[in-house]
């Protein structure tokens, strides 16, 4: 029988055979996205002009936030943190840290010794009933977890310094006092707004009276991330969270922190960390030119409507739901799943943000993760075209989030005006999304001219809390 030659046979080995379609590199061919689907998603794609406008408006808001006279009109409040020292590697000792504000609540014991560092930690669930209950219940629960942890390690007789990472907006009047401005994300406990959170924690520990804790610092997770990364990398001057919520902090000149209370900081020290609370950006219509029907829906149905607009467009608490809303609209218009919508896809919160990362992790033209995710929400026997469309929606939503965060970081880099700034980043969205890092590196590079890099924080803000506590306890 004649041997039928396959294309490329008998050619010298170094000649590249062009295969039809995109079968090169074993990549599969992906079906094109129908025009109507692109149209539905159009408003979720930001132009460079829009991103530059976002940068301008954010810069304006940062300046207002820092200023004494214009702070009241500011949406991005730029709170003073009273953290003025970056770690220098000489920090030593055992420290406890609490980390409240993301999806999990963590208690940690951190041992610092020069460049060595050891960490023991335990994660405790915070049930939704506690997130929405009374402040007393919440702080009693935190104190209980802390006491259990300390007793487990047999440290109950030692007075341990503690750094409290509390990832909500605080007005601080020093390192160890912070009044809650408002709850964000999934929390809404009564009796805490306007109160000093450190006093609430101390009172809960005192009610138990079974462990000895010295709360030496309260800080935001962005501050913790910056400190933690700065311990490893001296250039780290911005801390960024892309997780359940989103926010950034940066190193500002002390003289520009106009609202810092004299006597509570050292004027001679050149720097002060500023917790921007950029999640609130957009609250006074500043982002209306990019807000879509999907964002409005998210906001209207959130537990803090009208608040944290930028955060709702970026962070993990909302990303999956944004995708779900777009998918639902496509099904309703008959453009997806043959127009049939399984009941799970109609339910709020049923499309998790982790699905977005999983779906976008499939190699081009393959839909293994996508089919698994869809099966989990009751959608089976889907076509490749459906999968490709779902993936397209995920990528549009996550790309927008990456671009918004990039516009934010580009604005901060311009404001700082320095080269070689490292941005320490933490949070599940950045950590688990397959393209977030690359998308941001590319976009920040396009939007501003300073050299920078993005560094993943290794251990969350735990080490950062210990470092702030270390400096504070040394001062005492
Ligand atoms: C909070 C910030 C926090 C961010 C990330 C936001 O909702 O207001 O304080 O840094 O979430 O956790």
Tab-separated table of C-alpha atoms and ligand atoms in Angstrom:
chain	number	residue	atom	x	y	z
A	1	UNK	CA	0.000	0.000	0.000
A	2	UNK	CA	1.213	3.459	-0.789
A	3	UNK	CA	2.404	5.451	2.090
A	4	UNK	CA	0.388	8.653	2.265
A	5	UNK	CA	2.655	11.498	3.179
A	6	UNK	CA	1.620	13.781	5.948
A	7	UNK	CA	2.287	17.500	5.470
A	8	UNK	CA	5.888	18.262	6.304
A	9	UNK	CA	7.263	14.792	5.866
A	10	UNK	CA	10.535	14.676	3.861
A	11	UNK	CA	11.242	18.290	4.766
A	12	UNK	CA	14.469	19.152	6.561
A	13	UNK	CA	13.859	19.116	10.327
A	14	UNK	CA	14.485	22.821	10.806
A	15	UNK	CA	11.706	23.868	8.469
A	16	UNK	CA	8.599	24.914	10.363
A	17	UNK	CA	5.473	23.400	8.950
A	18	UNK	CA	2.546	25.773	8.983
A	19	UNK	CA	-0.416	23.839	10.154
A	20	UNK	CA	-3.872	24.981	9.363
A	21	UNK	CA	-5.616	27.028	12.026
A	22	UNK	CA	-3.805	27.467	15.356
A	23	UNK	CA	-2.720	23.889	16.003
A	24	UNK	CA	0.843	25.154	16.439
A	25	UNK	CA	2.323	24.518	19.880
A	26	UNK	CA	-0.473	22.066	20.510
A	27	UNK	CA	-2.789	25.035	21.019
A	28	UNK	CA	-6.318	24.347	20.028
A	29	UNK	CA	-8.368	26.570	17.845
A	30	UNK	CA	-10.955	28.635	19.733
A	31	UNK	CA	-14.252	29.531	18.103
A	32	UNK	CA	-14.713	33.275	17.509
A	33	UNK	CA	-16.914	35.279	19.881
A	34	UNK	CA	-20.207	36.280	18.255
A	35	UNK	CA	-20.717	39.977	17.593
A	36	UNK	CA	-23.797	40.230	19.859
A	37	UNK	CA	-21.819	38.905	22.817
A	38	UNK	CA	-19.032	41.406	22.217
A	39	UNK	CA	-21.670	44.146	22.095
A	40	UNK	CA	-23.121	43.110	25.468
A	41	UNK	CA	-19.646	43.216	27.031
A	42	UNK	CA	-18.503	46.382	25.260
A	43	UNK	CA	-18.914	48.741	28.196
A	44	UNK	CA	-16.782	46.533	30.381
A	45	UNK	CA	-13.750	47.218	28.201
A	46	UNK	CA	-11.870	50.352	29.226
A	47	UNK	CA	-10.113	52.525	26.687
A	48	UNK	CA	-6.745	54.086	27.471
A	49	UNK	CA	-8.410	57.526	27.589
A	50	UNK	CA	-10.830	56.311	30.208
A	51	UNK	CA	-7.994	54.873	32.267
A	52	UNK	CA	-6.097	58.156	32.109
A	53	UNK	CA	-9.202	60.019	33.225
A	54	UNK	CA	-9.506	57.600	36.146
A	55	UNK	CA	-5.876	58.334	37.064
A	56	UNK	CA	-6.495	62.087	37.008
A	57	UNK	CA	-9.567	61.850	39.167
A	58	UNK	CA	-7.923	59.512	41.644
A	59	UNK	CA	-4.908	61.822	41.936
A	60	UNK	CA	-7.244	64.719	42.614
A	61	UNK	CA	-8.999	62.687	45.294
A	62	UNK	CA	-5.703	61.644	46.931
A	63	UNK	CA	-4.630	65.274	47.147
A	64	UNK	CA	-7.936	66.208	48.750
A	65	UNK	CA	-7.698	63.322	51.190
A	66	UNK	CA	-4.242	64.368	52.363
A	67	UNK	CA	-5.129	68.025	52.692
A	68	UNK	CA	-6.362	69.455	55.972
A	69	UNK	CA	-8.723	71.974	54.404
A	70	UNK	CA	-10.225	69.728	51.711
A	71	UNK	CA	-10.277	66.398	53.527
A	72	UNK	CA	-14.005	66.604	54.263
A	73	UNK	CA	-14.875	66.697	50.553
A	74	UNK	CA	-12.505	63.811	49.812
A	75	UNK	CA	-13.807	60.358	48.980
A	76	UNK	CA	-10.396	58.693	49.017
A	77	UNK	CA	-9.586	59.621	52.584
A	78	UNK	CA	-5.851	58.870	52.707
A	79	UNK	CA	-5.704	58.148	56.437
A	80	UNK	CA	-2.507	58.663	58.373
A	81	UNK	CA	-1.238	55.387	59.831
A	82	UNK	CA	1.479	56.716	62.166
A	83	UNK	CA	3.754	54.026	60.742
A	84	UNK	CA	6.941	55.928	59.947
A	85	UNK	CA	9.636	53.282	60.022
A	86	UNK	CA	10.135	50.616	57.439
A	87	UNK	CA	11.716	47.454	58.808
A	88	UNK	CA	15.510	47.417	58.971
A	89	UNK	CA	16.112	43.743	59.745
A	90	UNK	CA	16.993	44.233	63.419
A	91	UNK	CA	13.483	43.483	64.681
A	92	UNK	CA	13.480	40.680	67.237
A	93	UNK	CA	11.119	38.753	69.474
A	94	UNK	CA	7.838	36.861	69.682
A	95	UNK	CA	4.749	38.672	68.525
A	96	UNK	CA	1.133	37.809	68.178
A	97	UNK	CA	-0.848	39.048	65.229
A	98	UNK	CA	-4.543	39.085	64.476
A	99	UNK	CA	-5.748	39.409	60.933
A	100	UNK	CA	-9.400	40.342	60.492
A	101	UNK	CA	-11.041	41.582	57.356
A	102	UNK	CA	-10.600	39.130	54.507
A	103	UNK	CA	-12.417	35.873	54.021
A	104	UNK	CA	-10.699	34.286	57.001
A	105	UNK	CA	-9.753	35.396	60.458
A	106	UNK	CA	-6.219	34.381	61.425
A	107	UNK	CA	-4.250	34.324	64.643
A	108	UNK	CA	-0.487	34.138	64.299
A	109	UNK	CA	2.620	33.828	66.405
A	110	UNK	CA	5.590	35.321	64.655
A	111	UNK	CA	9.192	35.049	65.755
A	112	UNK	CA	11.532	37.625	64.283
A	113	UNK	CA	15.260	37.343	64.588
A	114	UNK	CA	17.345	39.333	62.135
A	115	UNK	CA	16.713	37.872	58.723
A	116	UNK	CA	15.135	34.747	60.208
A	117	UNK	CA	11.491	34.452	60.647
A	118	UNK	CA	9.137	31.783	61.890
A	119	UNK	CA	5.380	31.766	61.877
A	120	UNK	CA	2.682	29.586	63.404
A	121	UNK	CA	-0.849	30.411	62.465
A	122	UNK	CA	-4.380	29.183	62.719
A	123	UNK	CA	-7.394	30.095	60.654
A	124	UNK	CA	-10.782	30.488	62.316
A	125	UNK	CA	-14.057	30.861	60.510
A	126	UNK	CA	-16.172	33.924	61.084
A	127	UNK	CA	-19.734	32.807	60.402
A	128	UNK	CA	-21.962	35.265	58.598
A	129	UNK	CA	-24.124	35.615	61.702
A	130	UNK	CA	-21.090	37.114	63.479
A	131	UNK	CA	-20.236	39.408	60.568
A	132	UNK	CA	-23.707	40.871	60.821
A	133	UNK	CA	-24.236	40.550	64.590
A	134	UNK	CA	-23.191	42.831	67.436
A	135	UNK	CA	-19.698	44.188	67.928
A	136	UNK	CA	-19.532	42.565	71.366
A	137	UNK	CA	-20.192	39.134	69.884
A	138	UNK	CA	-17.531	39.688	67.230
A	139	UNK	CA	-14.837	40.850	69.654
A	140	UNK	CA	-15.692	38.121	72.176
A	141	UNK	CA	-15.203	35.580	69.387
A	142	UNK	CA	-11.866	37.134	68.387
A	143	UNK	CA	-10.691	37.118	72.027
A	144	UNK	CA	-11.796	33.498	72.380
A	145	UNK	CA	-9.841	32.371	69.297
A	146	UNK	CA	-6.825	34.327	70.518
A	147	UNK	CA	-6.990	32.728	73.975
A	148	UNK	CA	-7.353	29.216	72.513
A	149	UNK	CA	-4.369	29.814	70.257
A	150	UNK	CA	-2.176	31.165	73.051
A	151	UNK	CA	-3.119	28.301	75.374
A	152	UNK	CA	-2.464	25.747	72.639
A	153	UNK	CA	1.084	27.086	72.446
A	154	UNK	CA	1.313	27.196	76.227
A	155	UNK	CA	2.127	30.900	76.242
A	156	UNK	CA	-0.657	32.092	78.529
A	157	UNK	CA	1.681	33.280	81.278
A	158	UNK	CA	3.762	35.558	78.994
A	159	UNK	CA	2.780	39.140	78.179
A	160	UNK	CA	2.858	39.049	74.419
A	161	UNK	CA	2.945	42.148	72.216
A	162	UNK	CA	0.259	42.016	69.536
A	163	UNK	CA	-0.201	43.708	66.159
A	164	UNK	CA	-3.823	43.858	65.029
A	165	UNK	CA	-4.415	43.878	61.285
A	166	UNK	CA	-7.910	45.268	60.981
A	167	UNK	CA	-8.762	45.731	57.328
A	168	UNK	CA	-11.417	48.410	57.406
A	169	UNK	CA	-11.218	52.195	57.241
A	170	UNK	CA	-9.979	53.658	60.508
A	171	UNK	CA	-9.312	57.181	61.619
A	172	UNK	CA	-6.143	56.802	63.626
A	173	UNK	CA	-4.857	59.121	66.272
A	174	UNK	CA	-1.753	57.088	66.948
A	175	UNK	CA	-0.449	53.558	66.449
A	176	UNK	CA	-2.673	52.035	69.119
A	177	UNK	CA	-5.969	53.721	68.536
A	178	UNK	CA	-8.260	53.632	65.569
A	179	UNK	CA	-11.912	54.556	65.259
A	180	UNK	CA	-13.877	52.590	62.700
A	181	UNK	CA	-15.219	54.882	59.989
A	182	UNK	CA	-17.503	52.246	58.495
A	183	UNK	CA	-17.705	48.564	57.797
A	184	UNK	CA	-17.039	47.344	54.267
A	185	UNK	CA	-17.108	43.995	52.414
A	186	UNK	CA	-19.329	41.437	54.183
A	187	UNK	CA	-19.205	42.968	57.691
A	188	UNK	CA	-21.838	45.098	59.362
A	189	UNK	CA	-21.648	44.625	63.144
A	190	UNK	CA	-23.580	46.990	65.347
A	191	UNK	CA	-21.982	49.261	67.925
A	192	UNK	CA	-18.519	49.483	66.386
A	193	UNK	CA	-18.627	52.461	64.001
A	194	UNK	CA	-16.985	55.510	65.611
A	195	UNK	CA	-15.566	53.342	68.408
A	196	UNK	CA	-11.887	52.696	69.081
A	197	UNK	CA	-11.362	49.151	67.891
A	198	UNK	CA	-8.317	48.566	70.108
A	199	UNK	CA	-10.384	49.389	73.214
A	200	UNK	CA	-13.085	46.966	72.060
A	201	UNK	CA	-10.520	44.203	71.640
A	202	UNK	CA	-8.874	44.948	74.992
A	203	UNK	CA	-12.250	44.954	76.725
A	204	UNK	CA	-13.096	41.546	75.229
A	205	UNK	CA	-9.728	40.124	76.354
A	206	UNK	CA	-10.277	41.596	79.841
A	207	UNK	CA	-13.757	40.009	80.049
A	208	UNK	CA	-12.131	36.599	79.665
A	209	UNK	CA	-9.191	37.402	81.891
A	210	UNK	CA	-7.251	34.270	80.914
A	211	UNK	CA	-4.417	35.553	78.700
A	212	UNK	CA	-2.033	38.518	78.848
A	213	UNK	CA	-1.857	40.574	75.696
A	214	UNK	CA	-0.311	43.956	75.013
A	215	UNK	CA	-1.891	45.490	71.903
A	216	UNK	CA	0.917	47.653	70.500
A	217	UNK	CA	-0.340	48.508	67.036
A	218	UNK	CA	-3.397	48.503	64.861
A	219	UNK	CA	-2.884	48.550	61.122
A	220	UNK	CA	-4.519	47.994	57.796
A	221	UNK	CA	-3.756	44.913	55.644
A	222	UNK	CA	-2.193	47.173	52.994
A	223	UNK	CA	0.233	48.480	55.633
A	224	UNK	CA	0.952	44.937	56.788
A	225	UNK	CA	1.656	43.867	53.208
A	226	UNK	CA	3.943	46.821	52.546
A	227	UNK	CA	5.891	46.185	55.767
A	228	UNK	CA	6.108	42.476	55.110
A	229	UNK	CA	7.473	42.984	51.591
A	230	UNK	CA	9.769	45.834	52.709
A	231	UNK	CA	11.403	43.416	55.162
A	232	UNK	CA	12.619	41.440	52.143
A	233	UNK	CA	12.918	44.181	49.575
A	234	UNK	CA	14.051	47.677	50.514
A	235	UNK	CA	12.387	49.208	47.454
A	236	UNK	CA	8.894	48.254	48.535
A	237	UNK	CA	6.976	51.509	48.998
A	238	UNK	CA	3.428	50.612	47.995
A	239	UNK	CA	1.190	47.943	49.529
A	240	UNK	CA	-1.742	46.692	47.477
A	241	UNK	CA	-4.588	44.322	48.321
A	242	UNK	CA	-6.527	42.593	45.565
A	243	UNK	CA	-8.573	40.115	47.544
A	244	UNK	CA	-12.049	40.100	49.049
A	245	UNK	CA	-11.658	43.889	49.088
A	246	UNK	CA	-9.240	46.261	47.438
A	247	UNK	CA	-7.077	49.055	48.783
A	248	UNK	CA	-3.563	50.478	48.650
A	249	UNK	CA	-1.150	52.330	50.898
A	250	UNK	CA	2.079	54.112	50.060
A	251	UNK	CA	5.018	55.933	51.570
A	252	UNK	CA	4.321	59.693	51.619
A	253	UNK	CA	6.489	62.577	52.763
A	254	UNK	CA	5.637	63.343	56.396
A	255	UNK	CA	5.091	67.018	55.557
A	256	UNK	CA	2.295	66.026	53.134
A	257	UNK	CA	0.401	64.050	55.764
A	258	UNK	CA	-1.305	67.285	56.799
A	259	UNK	CA	-3.849	65.652	59.039
A	260	UNK	CA	-1.427	63.770	61.263
A	261	UNK	CA	-1.847	64.847	64.891
A	262	UNK	CA	1.195	66.649	66.263
A	263	UNK	CA	2.772	64.823	69.153
A	264	UNK	CA	1.645	61.455	67.780
A	265	UNK	CA	4.312	61.273	65.089
A	266	UNK	CA	7.909	62.333	64.631
A	267	UNK	CA	8.044	65.349	62.331
A	268	UNK	CA	11.743	64.805	61.645
A	269	UNK	CA	11.156	61.358	60.263
A	270	UNK	CA	10.887	61.855	56.526
A	271	UNK	CA	8.043	59.420	55.816
A	272	UNK	CA	4.604	58.321	56.903
A	273	UNK	CA	2.574	55.458	55.468
A	274	UNK	CA	-0.776	56.573	54.114
A	275	UNK	CA	-3.725	54.184	53.968
A	276	UNK	CA	-5.524	55.481	50.895
A	277	UNK	CA	-8.790	53.523	51.247
A	278	UNK	CA	-9.098	53.684	47.477
A	279	UNK	CA	-11.998	51.212	47.545
A	280	UNK	CA	-14.274	54.187	48.216
A	281	UNK	CA	-13.222	55.942	45.003
A	282	UNK	CA	-16.197	56.646	42.747
A	283	UNK	CA	-18.675	57.293	45.536
A	284	UNK	CA	-19.417	60.840	44.407
A	285	UNK	CA	-20.066	60.110	40.730
A	286	UNK	CA	-16.382	60.301	39.782
A	287	UNK	CA	-16.557	56.909	38.091
A	288	UNK	CA	-20.000	57.284	36.542
A	289	UNK	CA	-18.490	57.494	33.063
A	290	UNK	CA	-17.383	53.852	33.316
A	291	UNK	CA	-20.121	52.384	35.514
A	292	UNK	CA	-22.188	49.715	33.728
A	293	UNK	CA	-25.641	48.280	34.371
A	294	UNK	CA	-23.876	45.292	35.981
A	295	UNK	CA	-22.014	47.516	38.457
A	296	UNK	CA	-25.268	49.250	39.370
A	297	UNK	CA	-26.899	45.911	40.012
A	298	UNK	CA	-24.012	44.803	42.245
A	299	UNK	CA	-24.122	48.040	44.183
A	300	UNK	CA	-27.925	48.103	44.618
A	301	UNK	CA	-27.881	44.574	45.983
A	302	UNK	CA	-24.871	44.912	48.271
A	303	UNK	CA	-25.017	45.382	52.039
A	304	UNK	CA	-23.364	48.796	51.673
A	305	UNK	CA	-25.119	50.390	48.676
A	306	UNK	CA	-23.567	53.571	47.306
A	307	UNK	CA	-20.266	52.779	49.003
A	308	UNK	CA	-16.907	51.318	47.894
A	309	UNK	CA	-17.615	51.684	44.163
A	310	UNK	CA	-14.024	51.163	42.934
A	311	UNK	CA	-13.730	48.115	45.203
A	312	UNK	CA	-16.927	46.646	43.791
A	313	UNK	CA	-15.469	46.862	40.261
A	314	UNK	CA	-12.193	45.202	41.228
A	315	UNK	CA	-12.291	42.871	44.159
A	316	UNK	CA	-12.949	39.207	44.741
A	317	UNK	CA	-16.101	39.733	46.748
A	318	UNK	CA	-17.868	40.932	43.601
A	319	UNK	CA	-16.004	39.613	40.542
A	320	UNK	CA	-17.833	36.295	40.277
A	321	UNK	CA	-21.175	38.002	40.716
A	322	UNK	CA	-20.350	40.494	37.956
A	323	UNK	CA	-19.633	37.566	35.630
A	324	UNK	CA	-22.871	35.871	36.678
A	325	UNK	CA	-24.888	38.987	35.856
A	326	UNK	CA	-23.391	39.213	32.367
A	327	UNK	CA	-23.966	35.485	31.777
A	328	UNK	CA	-27.565	35.798	32.927
A	329	UNK	CA	-28.136	38.645	30.503
A	330	UNK	CA	-26.631	36.623	27.649
A	331	UNK	CA	-28.861	33.650	28.428
A	332	UNK	CA	-31.908	35.897	28.619
A	333	UNK	CA	-31.070	37.264	25.172
A	334	UNK	CA	-30.782	33.701	23.836
A	335	UNK	CA	-27.030	34.102	23.209
A	336	UNK	CA	-25.817	31.421	25.633
A	337	UNK	CA	-26.775	27.853	26.586
A	338	UNK	CA	-29.495	27.876	23.930
A	339	UNK	CA	-31.337	30.510	25.992
A	340	UNK	CA	-31.941	28.073	28.849
A	341	UNK	CA	-30.887	29.230	32.289
A	342	UNK	CA	-30.351	26.715	35.075
A	343	UNK	CA	-31.780	27.963	38.366
A	344	UNK	CA	-28.355	28.206	40.054
A	345	UNK	CA	-27.212	30.788	37.541
A	346	UNK	CA	-30.169	32.947	38.499
A	347	UNK	CA	-29.172	32.978	42.179
A	348	UNK	CA	-27.020	35.780	43.559
A	349	UNK	CA	-23.561	34.790	44.747
A	350	UNK	CA	-23.634	31.342	43.134
A	351	UNK	CA	-20.878	32.067	40.631
A	352	UNK	CA	-17.750	32.235	42.787
A	353	UNK	CA	-14.772	34.434	41.950
A	354	UNK	CA	-12.500	31.388	42.080
A	355	UNK	CA	-14.425	30.065	39.049
A	356	UNK	CA	-13.125	33.026	37.027
A	357	UNK	CA	-9.523	32.052	37.744
A	358	UNK	CA	-10.244	28.383	37.078
A	359	UNK	CA	-11.969	29.026	33.761
A	360	UNK	CA	-9.236	31.383	32.574
A	361	UNK	CA	-6.663	28.786	33.556
A	362	UNK	CA	-7.817	26.411	30.816
A	363	UNK	CA	-5.389	26.394	27.890
A	364	UNK	CA	-6.706	28.158	24.808
A	365	UNK	CA	-9.305	26.067	23.031
A	366	UNK	CA	-9.651	23.598	25.947
A	367	UNK	CA	-12.524	23.791	28.358
A	368	UNK	CA	-11.904	21.178	31.042
A	369	UNK	CA	-12.131	23.562	34.007
A	370	UNK	CA	-14.903	25.502	32.359
A	371	UNK	CA	-17.052	22.367	31.939
A	372	UNK	CA	-16.360	21.353	35.539
A	373	UNK	CA	-17.389	24.744	36.856
A	374	UNK	CA	-20.517	24.814	34.720
A	375	UNK	CA	-21.419	21.297	35.879
A	376	UNK	CA	-21.078	22.477	39.486
A	377	UNK	CA	-23.788	25.046	38.876
A	378	UNK	CA	-25.956	22.540	37.044
A	379	UNK	CA	-25.109	23.334	33.420
A	380	UNK	CA	-24.178	20.175	31.471
A	381	UNK	CA	-23.655	19.214	27.835
A	382	UNK	CA	-22.402	22.607	26.767
A	383	UNK	CA	-20.847	23.286	23.383
A	384	UNK	CA	-17.299	24.551	22.879
A	385	UNK	CA	-18.810	27.792	21.672
A	386	UNK	CA	-20.710	28.224	24.966
A	387	UNK	CA	-17.507	27.554	26.913
A	388	UNK	CA	-15.542	30.017	24.820
A	389	UNK	CA	-18.229	32.637	25.412
A	390	UNK	CA	-18.201	32.033	29.166
A	391	UNK	CA	-14.432	32.330	29.175
A	392	UNK	CA	-14.673	35.566	27.194
A	393	UNK	CA	-17.020	37.084	29.798
A	394	UNK	CA	-14.664	36.046	32.619
A	395	UNK	CA	-11.697	37.567	30.834
A	396	UNK	CA	-13.474	40.849	30.130
A	397	UNK	CA	-14.482	41.250	33.785
A	398	UNK	CA	-11.094	40.246	35.236
A	399	UNK	CA	-9.207	42.352	32.703
A	400	UNK	CA	-11.222	45.399	33.640
A	401	UNK	CA	-10.423	44.784	37.306
A	402	UNK	CA	-6.704	44.455	36.511
A	403	UNK	CA	-6.813	47.626	34.431
A	404	UNK	CA	-8.610	49.630	37.106
A	405	UNK	CA	-6.090	48.524	39.717
A	406	UNK	CA	-3.318	49.401	37.242
A	407	UNK	CA	-4.723	52.896	36.732
A	408	UNK	CA	-4.746	53.267	40.530
A	409	UNK	CA	-1.137	52.142	40.926
A	410	UNK	CA	0.001	54.262	37.957
A	411	UNK	CA	-1.567	57.323	39.631
A	412	UNK	CA	0.241	56.570	42.899
A	413	UNK	CA	3.569	55.998	41.118
A	414	UNK	CA	3.214	59.342	39.341
A	415	UNK	CA	2.370	61.044	42.597
A	416	UNK	CA	5.427	59.531	44.292
A	417	UNK	CA	7.571	60.457	41.308
A	418	UNK	CA	10.220	57.853	42.151
A	419	UNK	CA	11.833	55.145	40.061
A	420	UNK	CA	12.294	51.508	41.029
A	421	UNK	CA	9.366	51.320	43.394
A	422	UNK	CA	8.321	47.800	44.310
A	423	UNK	CA	4.621	47.257	44.880
A	424	UNK	CA	3.954	44.536	47.478
A	425	UNK	CA	0.729	42.765	46.552
A	426	UNK	CA	-1.486	40.370	48.425
A	427	UNK	CA	-4.983	38.975	48.043
A	428	UNK	CA	-6.679	36.011	46.460
A	429	UNK	CA	-7.490	37.711	43.147
A	430	UNK	CA	-3.875	38.601	42.427
A	431	UNK	CA	-2.578	35.347	43.885
A	432	UNK	CA	-4.816	32.920	42.026
A	433	UNK	CA	-5.832	34.616	38.787
A	434	UNK	CA	-3.579	33.296	36.036
A	435	UNK	CA	-3.114	36.610	34.198
A	436	UNK	CA	-3.578	39.378	36.751
A	437	UNK	CA	0.125	39.955	37.347
A	438	UNK	CA	0.982	40.141	33.644
A	439	UNK	CA	-2.011	42.298	32.803
A	440	UNK	CA	-1.066	44.763	35.514
A	441	UNK	CA	2.625	44.835	34.681
A	442	UNK	CA	1.807	45.630	31.082
A	443	UNK	CA	-0.841	48.246	31.784
A	444	UNK	CA	1.012	50.123	34.538
A	445	UNK	CA	3.995	50.311	32.163
A	446	UNK	CA	1.794	51.867	29.481
A	447	UNK	CA	0.117	54.374	31.778
A	448	UNK	CA	3.195	55.936	33.397
A	449	UNK	CA	6.959	56.136	32.879
A	450	UNK	CA	8.554	55.166	36.187
A	451	UNK	CA	10.259	51.817	36.582
A	452	UNK	CA	8.435	49.576	39.033
A	453	UNK	CA	7.769	45.964	39.831
A	454	UNK	CA	5.029	43.934	41.432
A	455	UNK	CA	5.974	41.535	44.202
A	456	UNK	CA	3.689	38.921	45.690
A	457	UNK	CA	3.615	39.067	49.468
A	458	UNK	CA	4.576	35.643	50.750
A	459	UNK	CA	2.747	35.424	53.995
A	460	UNK	CA	-0.080	37.903	53.909
A	461	UNK	CA	0.084	40.751	56.331
A	462	UNK	CA	0.948	38.652	59.406
A	463	UNK	CA	4.652	39.360	59.344
A	464	UNK	CA	3.862	43.036	58.661
A	465	UNK	CA	1.725	43.228	61.792
A	466	UNK	CA	4.564	41.704	63.823
A	467	UNK	CA	7.041	44.200	62.348
A	468	UNK	CA	4.858	47.185	63.222
A	469	UNK	CA	4.296	45.738	66.702
A	470	UNK	CA	8.058	45.185	67.061
A	471	UNK	CA	8.881	48.808	66.310
A	472	UNK	CA	6.082	50.029	68.572
A	473	UNK	CA	7.067	47.780	71.484
A	474	UNK	CA	10.708	48.881	71.172
A	475	UNK	CA	9.574	52.484	71.553
A	476	UNK	CA	7.693	51.615	74.701
B	1	LIG	C1	-11.239	48.077	53.390
B	1	LIG	C2	-9.760	48.341	53.470
B	1	LIG	C3	-8.983	47.077	53.196
B	1	LIG	C4	-9.446	46.433	51.888
B	1	LIG	C5	-8.736	45.132	51.594
B	1	LIG	C6	-11.586	47.385	52.090
B	1	LIG	O1	-12.938	47.043	52.063
B	1	LIG	O2	-11.963	49.274	53.493
B	1	LIG	O3	-9.404	48.869	54.723
B	1	LIG	O4	-7.626	47.383	53.125
B	1	LIG	O5	-10.824	46.189	51.947
B	1	LIG	O6	-8.928	44.205	52.608
